[in-house]
PDB file of C-alpha atoms in Angstrom:
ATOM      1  CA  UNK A  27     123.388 157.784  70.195  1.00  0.00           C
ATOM      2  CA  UNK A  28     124.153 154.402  72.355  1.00  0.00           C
ATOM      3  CA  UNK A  29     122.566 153.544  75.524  1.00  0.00           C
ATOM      4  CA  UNK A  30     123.991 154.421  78.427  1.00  0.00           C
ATOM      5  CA  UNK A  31     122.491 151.221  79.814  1.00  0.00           C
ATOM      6  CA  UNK A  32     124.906 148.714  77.878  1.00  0.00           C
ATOM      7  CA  UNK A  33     127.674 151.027  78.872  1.00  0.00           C
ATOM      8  CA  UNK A  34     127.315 151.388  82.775  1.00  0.00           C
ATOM      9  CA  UNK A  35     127.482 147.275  81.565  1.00  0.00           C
ATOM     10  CA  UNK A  36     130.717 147.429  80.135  1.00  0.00           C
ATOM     11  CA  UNK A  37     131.970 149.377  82.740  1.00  0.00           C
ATOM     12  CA  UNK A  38     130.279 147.730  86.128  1.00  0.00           C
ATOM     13  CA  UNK A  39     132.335 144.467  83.463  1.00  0.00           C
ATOM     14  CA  UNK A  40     135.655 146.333  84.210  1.00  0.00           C
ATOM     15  CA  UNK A  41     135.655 146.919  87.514  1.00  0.00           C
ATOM     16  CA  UNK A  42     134.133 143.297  88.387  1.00  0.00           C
ATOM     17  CA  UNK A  43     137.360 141.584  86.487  1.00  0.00           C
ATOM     18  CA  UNK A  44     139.656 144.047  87.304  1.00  0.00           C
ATOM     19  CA  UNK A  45     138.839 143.453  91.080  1.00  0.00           C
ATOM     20  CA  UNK A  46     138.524 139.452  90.773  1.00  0.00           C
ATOM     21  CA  UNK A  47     142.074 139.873  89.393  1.00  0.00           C
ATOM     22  CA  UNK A  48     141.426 138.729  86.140  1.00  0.00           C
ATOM     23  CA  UNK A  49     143.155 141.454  84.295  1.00  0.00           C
ATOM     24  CA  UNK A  50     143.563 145.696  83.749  1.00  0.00           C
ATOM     25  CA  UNK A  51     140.050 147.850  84.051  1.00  0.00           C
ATOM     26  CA  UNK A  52     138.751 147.124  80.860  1.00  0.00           C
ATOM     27  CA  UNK A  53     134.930 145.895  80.169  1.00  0.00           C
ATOM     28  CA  UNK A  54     132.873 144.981  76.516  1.00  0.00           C
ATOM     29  CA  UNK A  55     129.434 144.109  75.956  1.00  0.00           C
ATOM     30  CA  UNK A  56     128.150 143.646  72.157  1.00  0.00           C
ATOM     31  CA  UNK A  57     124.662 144.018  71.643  1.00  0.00           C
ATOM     32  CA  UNK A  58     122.091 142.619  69.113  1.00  0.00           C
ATOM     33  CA  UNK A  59     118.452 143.961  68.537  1.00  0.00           C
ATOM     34  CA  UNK A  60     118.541 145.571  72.435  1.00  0.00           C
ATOM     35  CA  UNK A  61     119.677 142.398  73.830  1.00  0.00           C
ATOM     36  CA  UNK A  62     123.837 141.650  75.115  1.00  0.00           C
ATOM     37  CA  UNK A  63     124.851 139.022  73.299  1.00  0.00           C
ATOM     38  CA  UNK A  64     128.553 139.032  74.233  1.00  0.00           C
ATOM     39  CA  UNK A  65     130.307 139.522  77.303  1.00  0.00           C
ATOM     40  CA  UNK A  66     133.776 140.405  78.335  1.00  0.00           C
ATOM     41  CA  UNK A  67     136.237 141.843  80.257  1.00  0.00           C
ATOM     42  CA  UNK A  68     140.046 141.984  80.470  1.00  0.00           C
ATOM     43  CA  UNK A  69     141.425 138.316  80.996  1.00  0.00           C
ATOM     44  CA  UNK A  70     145.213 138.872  79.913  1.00  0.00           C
ATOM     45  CA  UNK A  71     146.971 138.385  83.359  1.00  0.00           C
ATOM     46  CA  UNK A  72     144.580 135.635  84.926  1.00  0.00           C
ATOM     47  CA  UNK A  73     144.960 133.361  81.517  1.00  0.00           C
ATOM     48  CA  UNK A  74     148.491 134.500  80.261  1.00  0.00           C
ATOM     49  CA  UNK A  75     146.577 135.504  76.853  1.00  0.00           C
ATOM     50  CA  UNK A  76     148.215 138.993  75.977  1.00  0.00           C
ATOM     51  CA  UNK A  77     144.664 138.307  73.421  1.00  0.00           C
ATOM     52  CA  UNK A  78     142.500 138.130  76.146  1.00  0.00           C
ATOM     53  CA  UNK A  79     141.646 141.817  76.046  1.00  0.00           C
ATOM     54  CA  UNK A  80     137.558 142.819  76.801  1.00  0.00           C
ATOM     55  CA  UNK A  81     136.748 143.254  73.281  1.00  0.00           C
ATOM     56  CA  UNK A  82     138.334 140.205  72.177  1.00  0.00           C
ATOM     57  CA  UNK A  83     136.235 137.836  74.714  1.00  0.00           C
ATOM     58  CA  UNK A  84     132.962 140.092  74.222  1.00  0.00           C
ATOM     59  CA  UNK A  85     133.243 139.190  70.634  1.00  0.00           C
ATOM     60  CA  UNK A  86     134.450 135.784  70.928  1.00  0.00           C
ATOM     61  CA  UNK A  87     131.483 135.097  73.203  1.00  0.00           C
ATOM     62  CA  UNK A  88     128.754 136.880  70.915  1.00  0.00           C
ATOM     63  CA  UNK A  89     130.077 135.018  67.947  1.00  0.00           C
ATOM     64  CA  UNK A  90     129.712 131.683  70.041  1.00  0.00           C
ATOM     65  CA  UNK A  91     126.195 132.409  71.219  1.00  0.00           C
ATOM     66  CA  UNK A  92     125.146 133.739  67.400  1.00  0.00           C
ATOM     67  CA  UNK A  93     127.005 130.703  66.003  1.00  0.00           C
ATOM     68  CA  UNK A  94     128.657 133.782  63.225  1.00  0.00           C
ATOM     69  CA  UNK A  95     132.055 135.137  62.785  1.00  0.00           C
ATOM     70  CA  UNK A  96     130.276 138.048  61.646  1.00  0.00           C
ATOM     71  CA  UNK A  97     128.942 140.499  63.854  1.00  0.00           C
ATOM     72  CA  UNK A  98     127.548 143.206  61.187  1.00  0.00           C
ATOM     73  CA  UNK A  99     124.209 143.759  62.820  1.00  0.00           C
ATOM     74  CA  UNK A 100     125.413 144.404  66.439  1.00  0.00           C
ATOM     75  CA  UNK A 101     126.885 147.315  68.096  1.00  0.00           C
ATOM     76  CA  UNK A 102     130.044 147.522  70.553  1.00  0.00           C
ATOM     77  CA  UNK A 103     130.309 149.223  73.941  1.00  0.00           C
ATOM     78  CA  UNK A 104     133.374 149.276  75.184  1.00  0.00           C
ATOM     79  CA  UNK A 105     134.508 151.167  78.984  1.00  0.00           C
ATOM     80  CA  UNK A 106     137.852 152.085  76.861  1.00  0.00           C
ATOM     81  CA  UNK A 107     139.006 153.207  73.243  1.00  0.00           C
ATOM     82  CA  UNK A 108     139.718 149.977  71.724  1.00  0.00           C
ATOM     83  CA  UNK A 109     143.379 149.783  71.228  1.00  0.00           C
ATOM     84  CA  UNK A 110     144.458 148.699  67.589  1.00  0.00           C
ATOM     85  CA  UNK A 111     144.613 145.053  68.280  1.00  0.00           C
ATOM     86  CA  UNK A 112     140.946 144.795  69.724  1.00  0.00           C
ATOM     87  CA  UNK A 113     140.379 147.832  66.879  1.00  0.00           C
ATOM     88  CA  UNK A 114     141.020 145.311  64.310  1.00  0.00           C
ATOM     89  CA  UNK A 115     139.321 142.505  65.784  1.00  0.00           C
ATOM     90  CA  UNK A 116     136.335 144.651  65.813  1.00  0.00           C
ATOM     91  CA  UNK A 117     136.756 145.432  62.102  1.00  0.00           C
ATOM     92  CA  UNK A 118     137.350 141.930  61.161  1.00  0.00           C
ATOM     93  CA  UNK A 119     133.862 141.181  63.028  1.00  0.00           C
ATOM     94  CA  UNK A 120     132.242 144.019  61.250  1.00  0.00           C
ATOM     95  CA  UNK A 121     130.665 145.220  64.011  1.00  0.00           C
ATOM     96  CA  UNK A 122     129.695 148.745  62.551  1.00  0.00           C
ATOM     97  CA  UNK A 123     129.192 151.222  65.849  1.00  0.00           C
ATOM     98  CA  UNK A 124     131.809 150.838  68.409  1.00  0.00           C
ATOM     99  CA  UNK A 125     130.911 153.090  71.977  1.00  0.00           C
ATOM    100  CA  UNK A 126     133.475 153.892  74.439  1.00  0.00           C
ATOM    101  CA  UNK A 127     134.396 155.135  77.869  1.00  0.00           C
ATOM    102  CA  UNK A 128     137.248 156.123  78.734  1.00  0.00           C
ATOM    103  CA  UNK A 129     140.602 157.476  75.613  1.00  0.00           C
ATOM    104  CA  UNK A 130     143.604 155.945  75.249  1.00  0.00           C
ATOM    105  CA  UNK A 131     144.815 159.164  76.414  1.00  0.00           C
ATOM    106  CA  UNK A 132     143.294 158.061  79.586  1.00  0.00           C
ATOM    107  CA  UNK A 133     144.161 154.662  79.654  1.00  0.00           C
ATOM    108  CA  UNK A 134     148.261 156.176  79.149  1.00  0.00           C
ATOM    109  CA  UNK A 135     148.137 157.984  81.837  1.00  0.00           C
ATOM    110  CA  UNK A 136     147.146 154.626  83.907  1.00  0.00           C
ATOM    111  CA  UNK A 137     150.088 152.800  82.737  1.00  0.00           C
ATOM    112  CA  UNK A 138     148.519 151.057  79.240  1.00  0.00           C
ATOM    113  CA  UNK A 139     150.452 153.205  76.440  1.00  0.00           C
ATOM    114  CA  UNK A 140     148.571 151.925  73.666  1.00  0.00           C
ATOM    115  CA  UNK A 141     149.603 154.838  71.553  1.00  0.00           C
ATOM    116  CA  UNK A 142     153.012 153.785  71.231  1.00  0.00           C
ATOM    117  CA  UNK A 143     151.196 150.653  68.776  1.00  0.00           C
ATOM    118  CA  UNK A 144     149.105 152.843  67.145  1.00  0.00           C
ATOM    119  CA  UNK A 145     152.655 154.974  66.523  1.00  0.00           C
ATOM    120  CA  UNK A 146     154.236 151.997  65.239  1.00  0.00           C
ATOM    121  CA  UNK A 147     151.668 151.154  62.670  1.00  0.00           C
ATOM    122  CA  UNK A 148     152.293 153.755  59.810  1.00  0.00           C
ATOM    123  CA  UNK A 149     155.901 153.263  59.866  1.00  0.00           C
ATOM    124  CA  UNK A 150     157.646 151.681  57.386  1.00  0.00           C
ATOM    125  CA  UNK A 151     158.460 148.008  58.514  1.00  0.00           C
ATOM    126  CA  UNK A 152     162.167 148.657  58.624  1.00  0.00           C
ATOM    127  CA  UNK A 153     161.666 151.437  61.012  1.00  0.00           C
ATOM    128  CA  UNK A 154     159.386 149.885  63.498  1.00  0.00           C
ATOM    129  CA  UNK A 155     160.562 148.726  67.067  1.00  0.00           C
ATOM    130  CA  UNK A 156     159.494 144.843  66.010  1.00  0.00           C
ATOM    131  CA  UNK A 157     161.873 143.467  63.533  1.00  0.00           C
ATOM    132  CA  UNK A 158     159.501 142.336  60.570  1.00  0.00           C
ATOM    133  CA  UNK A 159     161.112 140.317  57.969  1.00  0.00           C
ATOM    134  CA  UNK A 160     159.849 138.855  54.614  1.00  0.00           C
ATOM    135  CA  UNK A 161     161.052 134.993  54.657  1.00  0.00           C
ATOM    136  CA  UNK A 162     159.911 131.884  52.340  1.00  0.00           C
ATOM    137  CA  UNK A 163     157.026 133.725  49.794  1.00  0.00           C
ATOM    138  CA  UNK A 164     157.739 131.646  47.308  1.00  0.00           C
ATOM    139  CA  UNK A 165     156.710 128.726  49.495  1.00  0.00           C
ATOM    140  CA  UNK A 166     154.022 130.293  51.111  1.00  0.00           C
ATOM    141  CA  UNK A 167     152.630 131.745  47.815  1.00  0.00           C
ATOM    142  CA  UNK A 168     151.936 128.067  47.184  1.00  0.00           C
ATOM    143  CA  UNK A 169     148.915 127.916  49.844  1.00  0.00           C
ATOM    144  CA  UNK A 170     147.801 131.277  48.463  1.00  0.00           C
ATOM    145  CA  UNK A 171     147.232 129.770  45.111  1.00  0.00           C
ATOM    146  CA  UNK A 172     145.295 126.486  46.063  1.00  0.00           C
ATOM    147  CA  UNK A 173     143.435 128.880  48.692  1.00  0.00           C
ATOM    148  CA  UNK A 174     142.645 131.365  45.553  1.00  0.00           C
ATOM    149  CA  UNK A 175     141.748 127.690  43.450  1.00  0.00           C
ATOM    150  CA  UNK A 176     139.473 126.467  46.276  1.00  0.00           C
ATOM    151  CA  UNK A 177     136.142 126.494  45.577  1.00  0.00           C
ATOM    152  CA  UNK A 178     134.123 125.615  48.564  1.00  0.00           C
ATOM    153  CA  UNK A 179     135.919 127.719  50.793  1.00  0.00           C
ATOM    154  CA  UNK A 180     133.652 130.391  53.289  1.00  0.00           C
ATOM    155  CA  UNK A 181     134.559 133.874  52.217  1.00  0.00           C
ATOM    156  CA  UNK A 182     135.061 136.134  55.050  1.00  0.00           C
TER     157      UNK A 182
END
């Protein structure tokens, strides 16, 4: 269902960075038990972080405030689609219920194509617009194997 509460957040977030001139429209607030727990809008321009994208500082905040990397019991509200970078970030958190605003349809036709990554991503890494080459696995299997070994290491 989502509230639209935490959303008119995300998206009063947007406009407030976007006109500071910390970065493109984009807003994120991540909520626990009714309560925000994570800020964040779009940073990328004002810190030269291409990273710095809503999502990625609402969740970087919530996890600093919940002292977790693992945001499984809170829910995401978002004024835009995530694109597939903050997509992922969002799975790796395991945030379960993402809410958004505006499409990436909608964010194209603004200028911010993130279809063209989300294109890119079932291709076959030969075809893709990135070169992506395999280099040194034999030496970086090494790591694997002691990482595989260790036995006090935090699953996550």
């Amino acid at each position: 269902m989502g509230s639209p509460d935490f959303m008119r957040e995300a998206i009063r977030l947007a406009d407030e960075g976007m006109q500071g001139g910390r970065g493109g429209p984009f807003g994120c607030v991540i909520v626990r038990q009714g309560e925000i727990v994570g800020r964040g809008n779009n940073r990328v321009t004002s810190t030269n972080d291409p990273t710095a994208h809503a999502e990625v500082t609402a969740i970087r905040a919530a996890c600093a405030q919940l002292k977790t990397f693992q945001l499984s019991d809170c829910e995401l509200y978002t004024s835009c689609e995530p694109c597939p970078m903050c997509l992922s970030a969002i799975y790796w958190a395991r945030i379960p219920t993402v809410f958004y605003g505006n499409t990436r349809g909608d964010a194209a036709a603004i200028g911010f194509d993130d279809d063209f990554i989300y294109q890119q991503i079932p291709l076959p890494l030969e075809k893709r617009a990135i070169a992506i080459r395999p280099l040194l696995r034999d030496e970086a299997q090494s790591t694997f194997q002691r990482w595989s070994a260790k036995s006090d290491k935090i699953r996550y």
